[in-house]
mmCIF file of C-alpha atoms in Angstrom:
data_model
loop_
_atom_site.group_PDB
_atom_site.id
_atom_site.type_symbol
_atom_site.label_atom_id
_atom_site.label_comp_id
_atom_site.label_asym_id
_atom_site.label_seq_id
_atom_site.Cartn_x
_atom_site.Cartn_y
_atom_site.Cartn_z
ATOM 1 C CA SER W 32 -9.937 -19.488 -21.846
ATOM 2 C CA GLN W 33 -9.655 -18.142 -18.403
ATOM 3 C CA LYS W 34 -10.560 -14.457 -17.721
ATOM 4 C CA ILE W 35 -10.884 -12.000 -14.854
ATOM 5 C CA GLU W 36 -12.831 -8.977 -16.093
ATOM 6 C CA GLN W 37 -13.415 -5.711 -14.516
ATOM 7 C CA ASN W 38 -15.035 -2.511 -15.952
ATOM 8 C CA SER W 39 -12.246 -1.098 -18.330
ATOM 9 C CA GLU W 40 -13.944 2.329 -18.211
ATOM 10 C CA ALA W 41 -13.562 4.739 -15.512
ATOM 11 C CA LEU W 42 -16.192 4.944 -12.708
ATOM 12 C CA ASN W 43 -17.108 8.554 -11.916
ATOM 13 C CA ILE W 44 -19.246 9.209 -8.997
ATOM 14 C CA GLN W 45 -20.167 12.033 -6.716
ATOM 15 C CA GLU W 46 -18.807 12.459 -3.203
ATOM 16 C CA GLY W 47 -21.162 10.760 -0.675
ATOM 17 C CA LYS W 48 -22.523 8.280 -3.100
ATOM 18 C CA THR W 49 -21.783 4.488 -3.019
ATOM 19 C CA ALA W 50 -19.426 3.269 -5.586
ATOM 20 C CA THR W 51 -19.872 -0.248 -6.856
ATOM 21 C CA LEU W 52 -17.189 -2.177 -8.829
ATOM 22 C CA THR W 53 -17.605 -5.478 -10.437
ATOM 23 C CA CYS W 54 -15.249 -8.278 -10.941
ATOM 24 C CA ASN W 55 -16.330 -11.121 -13.197
ATOM 25 C CA TYR W 56 -14.426 -14.359 -13.903
ATOM 26 C CA THR W 57 -14.717 -17.359 -16.093
ATOM 27 C CA ASN W 58 -13.304 -20.803 -15.983
ATOM 28 C CA TYR W 59 -11.866 -20.411 -12.622
ATOM 29 C CA SER W 60 -13.055 -21.865 -9.367
ATOM 30 C CA PRO W 61 -11.318 -19.723 -6.756
ATOM 31 C CA ALA W 62 -11.346 -20.452 -2.983
ATOM 32 C CA TYR W 63 -10.441 -16.893 -2.246
ATOM 33 C CA LEU W 64 -10.853 -13.409 -3.903
ATOM 34 C CA GLN W 65 -9.068 -10.346 -3.010
ATOM 35 C CA TRP W 66 -9.329 -6.587 -3.664
ATOM 36 C CA TYR W 67 -6.504 -4.136 -3.782
ATOM 37 C CA ARG W 68 -6.202 -0.396 -4.387
ATOM 38 C CA GLN W 69 -3.589 1.022 -6.573
ATOM 39 C CA ASP W 70 -2.715 4.756 -6.636
ATOM 40 C CA PRO W 71 -0.644 6.338 -9.586
ATOM 41 C CA GLY W 72 3.113 5.413 -9.180
ATOM 42 C CA ARG W 73 2.580 3.147 -6.299
ATOM 43 C CA GLY W 74 2.196 -0.631 -5.861
ATOM 44 C CA PRO W 75 -1.229 -2.228 -5.167
ATOM 45 C CA VAL W 76 -2.329 -2.137 -1.480
ATOM 46 C CA PHE W 77 -4.394 -5.076 0.017
ATOM 47 C CA LEU W 78 -7.850 -4.109 0.987
ATOM 48 C CA LEU W 79 -10.065 -7.244 1.613
ATOM 49 C CA LEU W 80 -10.161 -10.898 1.263
ATOM 50 C CA ILE W 81 -13.281 -13.095 0.914
ATOM 51 C CA ARG W 82 -13.455 -16.896 0.933
ATOM 52 C CA GLU W 83 -15.666 -18.815 -1.381
ATOM 53 C CA ASN W 84 -18.059 -19.817 1.628
ATOM 54 C CA GLU W 85 -18.502 -16.185 2.751
ATOM 55 C CA LYS W 86 -21.084 -14.088 1.029
ATOM 56 C CA GLU W 87 -20.064 -10.759 2.165
ATOM 57 C CA LYS W 88 -17.218 -9.040 4.058
ATOM 58 C CA ARG W 89 -17.116 -5.628 5.440
ATOM 59 C CA LYS W 90 -14.281 -3.258 6.616
ATOM 60 C CA GLU W 91 -15.312 0.142 7.634
ATOM 61 C CA ARG W 92 -16.876 1.769 4.515
ATOM 62 C CA LEU W 93 -15.926 -1.168 2.381
ATOM 63 C CA LYS W 94 -18.028 -4.213 1.378
ATOM 64 C CA VAL W 95 -17.231 -7.031 -0.845
ATOM 65 C CA THR W 96 -19.610 -9.862 -1.950
ATOM 66 C CA PHE W 97 -18.737 -13.062 -3.606
ATOM 67 C CA ASP W 98 -21.242 -15.141 -5.775
ATOM 68 C CA THR W 99 -19.538 -18.185 -6.755
ATOM 69 C CA THR W 100 -22.742 -19.112 -8.866
ATOM 70 C CA LEU W 101 -22.606 -15.986 -10.920
ATOM 71 C CA LYS W 102 -18.787 -16.068 -10.835
ATOM 72 C CA GLN W 103 -18.859 -12.458 -9.636
ATOM 73 C CA SER W 104 -17.555 -10.182 -6.813
ATOM 74 C CA LEU W 105 -18.920 -6.896 -5.982
ATOM 75 C CA PHE W 106 -16.776 -4.082 -4.202
ATOM 76 C CA HIS W 107 -18.640 -1.270 -2.622
ATOM 77 C CA ILE W 108 -17.392 1.891 -1.053
ATOM 78 C CA THR W 109 -19.959 3.719 0.858
ATOM 79 C CA ALA W 110 -20.042 7.507 1.433
ATOM 80 C CA SER W 111 -17.179 7.851 -1.085
ATOM 81 C CA GLN W 112 -14.645 10.558 -0.690
ATOM 82 C CA PRO W 113 -12.368 12.204 -3.224
ATOM 83 C CA ALA W 114 -9.417 10.349 -1.453
ATOM 84 C CA ASP W 115 -10.985 7.005 -2.617
ATOM 85 C CA SER W 116 -9.970 7.823 -6.080
ATOM 86 C CA ALA W 117 -7.640 5.096 -7.253
ATOM 87 C CA THR W 118 -7.695 2.029 -9.431
ATOM 88 C CA TYR W 119 -9.089 -1.074 -7.700
ATOM 89 C CA LEU W 120 -7.917 -4.483 -8.720
ATOM 90 C CA CYS W 121 -9.576 -7.853 -7.900
ATOM 91 C CA ALA W 122 -7.359 -10.989 -7.741
ATOM 92 C CA LEU W 123 -8.086 -14.704 -7.403
ATOM 93 C CA ASP W 124 -6.206 -17.678 -6.510
ATOM 94 C CA THR W 125 -6.317 -19.612 -9.665
ATOM 95 C CA GLY W 126 -5.799 -23.148 -8.581
ATOM 96 C CA THR W 127 -2.008 -23.073 -8.220
ATOM 97 C CA ALA W 128 -0.356 -22.534 -4.878
ATOM 98 C CA SER W 129 1.348 -19.204 -4.737
ATOM 99 C CA LYS W 130 -0.100 -17.688 -7.856
ATOM 100 C CA LEU W 131 -2.715 -14.794 -7.488
ATOM 101 C CA THR W 132 -4.076 -13.693 -10.724
ATOM 102 C CA PHE W 133 -5.236 -10.196 -11.141
ATOM 103 C CA GLY W 134 -8.013 -8.496 -13.035
ATOM 104 C CA THR W 135 -7.503 -5.498 -15.372
ATOM 105 C CA GLY W 136 -8.549 -2.966 -12.684
ATOM 106 C CA THR W 137 -11.269 -0.154 -12.694
ATOM 107 C CA ARG W 138 -10.260 3.323 -12.082
ATOM 108 C CA LEU W 139 -12.576 5.130 -9.750
ATOM 109 C CA GLN W 140 -12.896 8.905 -9.642
ATOM 110 C CA VAL W 141 -14.978 10.564 -6.868
ATOM 111 C CA THR W 142 -15.640 14.243 -7.499
ATOM 112 C CA LEU W 143 -17.005 16.879 -5.153
ATOM 113 C CA ASP U 107 10.674 1.228 7.826
ATOM 114 C CA THR U 108 9.529 0.437 4.282
ATOM 115 C CA ALA U 109 8.095 -3.159 4.211
ATOM 116 C CA VAL U 110 8.943 -4.101 0.463
ATOM 117 C CA SER U 111 11.508 -1.954 -1.032
ATOM 118 C CA GLN U 112 12.694 -1.907 -4.765
ATOM 119 C CA THR U 113 15.700 -0.215 -6.327
ATOM 120 C CA PRO U 114 15.958 1.631 -8.658
ATOM 121 C CA LYS U 115 12.613 3.326 -8.841
ATOM 122 C CA TYR U 116 13.381 4.276 -12.650
ATOM 123 C CA LEU U 117 15.666 2.668 -15.073
ATOM 124 C CA VAL U 118 16.161 3.875 -18.587
ATOM 125 C CA THR U 119 18.512 1.808 -20.724
ATOM 126 C CA GLN U 120 19.183 0.846 -24.366
ATOM 127 C CA MET U 121 18.268 -2.251 -26.102
ATOM 128 C CA GLY U 122 20.684 -5.078 -25.655
ATOM 129 C CA ASN U 123 21.868 -4.122 -22.419
ATOM 130 C CA ASP U 124 21.752 -6.066 -19.208
ATOM 131 C CA LYS U 125 20.197 -4.688 -15.978
ATOM 132 C CA SER U 126 19.153 -5.723 -12.489
ATOM 133 C CA ILE U 127 16.506 -4.724 -10.204
ATOM 134 C CA LYS U 128 16.817 -5.436 -6.398
ATOM 135 C CA CYS U 129 14.195 -6.123 -3.827
ATOM 136 C CA GLU U 130 14.010 -6.487 -0.113
ATOM 137 C CA GLN U 131 11.261 -7.244 2.337
ATOM 138 C CA ASN U 132 11.518 -6.744 5.991
ATOM 139 C CA LEU U 133 8.369 -8.390 7.053
ATOM 140 C CA GLY U 134 9.720 -11.761 7.611
ATOM 141 C CA HIS U 135 7.720 -13.308 4.810
ATOM 142 C CA ASP U 136 8.708 -16.612 3.355
ATOM 143 C CA THR U 137 7.467 -16.013 -0.237
ATOM 144 C CA MET U 138 8.430 -13.519 -2.770
ATOM 145 C CA TYR U 139 7.146 -12.492 -6.311
ATOM 146 C CA TRP U 140 7.945 -10.479 -9.316
ATOM 147 C CA TYR U 141 5.040 -9.003 -11.187
ATOM 148 C CA LYS U 142 5.075 -7.158 -14.341
ATOM 149 C CA GLN U 143 2.528 -4.285 -15.119
ATOM 150 C CA ASP U 144 2.243 -3.332 -18.799
ATOM 151 C CA SER U 145 1.281 -0.022 -20.292
ATOM 152 C CA LYS U 146 -2.512 -1.176 -20.066
ATOM 153 C CA LYS U 147 -2.032 -1.652 -16.286
ATOM 154 C CA PHE U 148 -2.498 -5.465 -16.534
ATOM 155 C CA LEU U 149 -0.501 -6.952 -13.441
ATOM 156 C CA LYS U 150 0.864 -10.454 -14.472
ATOM 157 C CA ILE U 151 2.840 -12.789 -12.379
ATOM 158 C CA MET U 152 6.362 -13.648 -13.532
ATOM 159 C CA PHE U 153 8.174 -15.512 -10.615
ATOM 160 C CA SER U 154 7.535 -16.775 -7.165
ATOM 161 C CA TYR U 155 10.059 -17.843 -4.628
ATOM 162 C CA ASN U 156 9.596 -19.576 -1.274
ATOM 163 C CA ASN U 157 12.460 -19.565 1.043
ATOM 164 C CA LYS U 158 15.006 -19.039 -1.779
ATOM 165 C CA GLU U 159 13.460 -21.817 -4.034
ATOM 166 C CA LEU U 160 11.617 -21.096 -7.352
ATOM 167 C CA ILE U 161 8.136 -22.168 -7.227
ATOM 168 C CA ILE U 162 6.384 -20.391 -10.130
ATOM 169 C CA ASN U 163 8.176 -19.469 -13.600
ATOM 170 C CA GLU U 164 5.319 -18.003 -15.552
ATOM 171 C CA THR U 165 6.616 -18.714 -19.092
ATOM 172 C CA VAL U 166 8.911 -15.815 -18.828
ATOM 173 C CA PRO U 167 11.717 -15.616 -21.528
ATOM 174 C CA ASN U 168 15.028 -17.036 -20.099
ATOM 175 C CA ARG U 169 16.552 -13.501 -20.541
ATOM 176 C CA PHE U 170 14.816 -12.869 -17.167
ATOM 177 C CA SER U 171 16.729 -14.623 -14.337
ATOM 178 C CA PRO U 172 15.580 -14.118 -10.739
ATOM 179 C CA LYS U 173 17.974 -14.638 -7.854
ATOM 180 C CA SER U 174 17.088 -15.171 -4.182
ATOM 181 C CA PRO U 175 20.137 -14.848 -1.971
ATOM 182 C CA ASP U 176 17.916 -15.255 1.161
ATOM 183 C CA LYS U 177 14.358 -15.195 1.880
ATOM 184 C CA ALA U 178 14.404 -11.549 2.409
ATOM 185 C CA HIS U 179 15.766 -10.726 -0.945
ATOM 186 C CA LEU U 180 14.586 -11.427 -4.472
ATOM 187 C CA ASN U 181 16.476 -9.737 -7.427
ATOM 188 C CA LEU U 182 15.608 -9.712 -11.137
ATOM 189 C CA HIS U 183 18.266 -9.751 -13.688
ATOM 190 C CA ILE U 184 17.335 -8.989 -17.290
ATOM 191 C CA ASN U 185 19.754 -9.831 -20.168
ATOM 192 C CA SER U 186 19.672 -8.384 -23.721
ATOM 193 C CA LEU U 187 16.877 -5.910 -23.053
ATOM 194 C CA GLU U 188 14.186 -5.460 -25.634
ATOM 195 C CA LEU U 189 11.788 -2.686 -26.319
ATOM 196 C CA GLY U 190 8.785 -5.035 -25.149
ATOM 197 C CA ASP U 191 10.430 -5.315 -21.751
ATOM 198 C CA SER U 192 9.451 -1.648 -21.023
ATOM 199 C CA ALA U 193 6.900 -1.936 -18.166
ATOM 200 C CA VAL U 194 6.669 -1.464 -14.362
ATOM 201 C CA TYR U 195 8.069 -4.351 -12.384
ATOM 202 C CA PHE U 196 6.724 -4.930 -8.879
ATOM 203 C CA CYS U 197 8.130 -7.113 -6.240
ATOM 204 C CA ALA U 198 5.763 -8.458 -3.589
ATOM 205 C CA SER U 199 6.004 -10.784 -0.515
ATOM 206 C CA SER U 200 3.438 -12.942 1.409
ATOM 207 C CA PRO U 201 3.658 -14.790 4.645
ATOM 208 C CA SER U 202 3.120 -18.252 2.790
ATOM 209 C CA THR U 203 2.921 -19.854 -0.568
ATOM 210 C CA ALA U 204 -0.845 -19.937 -0.475
ATOM 211 C CA SER U 205 -1.078 -16.592 -1.806
ATOM 212 C CA GLY U 206 -4.806 -16.874 -2.383
ATOM 213 C CA ARG U 207 -5.365 -16.620 1.421
ATOM 214 C CA SER U 208 -2.465 -14.458 2.209
ATOM 215 C CA PRO U 209 -2.533 -10.843 1.098
ATOM 216 C CA LEU U 210 0.469 -9.595 -1.021
ATOM 217 C CA HIS U 211 2.649 -6.684 0.152
ATOM 218 C CA PHE U 212 3.859 -4.870 -2.870
ATOM 219 C CA GLY U 213 6.744 -2.630 -3.374
ATOM 220 C CA ASN U 214 6.212 0.733 -5.272
ATOM 221 C CA GLY U 215 7.606 -0.607 -8.604
ATOM 222 C CA THR U 216 10.510 -0.054 -10.869
ATOM 223 C CA ARG U 217 9.640 1.607 -14.195
ATOM 224 C CA LEU U 218 11.889 0.246 -16.776
ATOM 225 C CA THR U 219 12.240 1.903 -20.177
ATOM 226 C CA VAL U 220 14.048 0.451 -23.011
ATOM 227 C CA THR U 221 14.924 2.714 -25.918
#
């Protein structure tokens, strides 16, 4: 069956450290992969998009990698801050136009 | 100047009732969506419309009927509400149907509670 898996347990890290979140998928061959941030009581907010022929994408303190062989994307936040605490969702285009399928999300908690 | 707005934010109703959720986007996007987020925070697509035409109907019970009067609006009507319909419903929009390469812009959700 087709799956998009993210760490279901919350990730707790100390301020200033690098947070690394994982998105694994099976039985998909996405051309694009996106990452979103969701705060409690709010809708997801788009962060980054990476294409299958791109290995890495950066935006300020954020970095995304995309390994189509491992079927995995890693999302890094460097110099993390308490304000980075949120749930992070990965999403794939799953072969059908207009359909973006989301992973289960990982909650990140950055403490002082 | 909210980009994607949904109303109401909260909706509490009894089983068997009919209710509607409204969504409007002022981004000029052609494609709009309804997603459902359950209690485990899993976000699942329900419908997609492009320029008022239905593109995706993701095996949603026919008690759910989306309506798009124009490309800036996508409403969701739910008949005969059931307990299992309790969830947060998100409206979203994107510039084109190729949502894989177009970021989605989400509203802040409507929390539906069926008692």
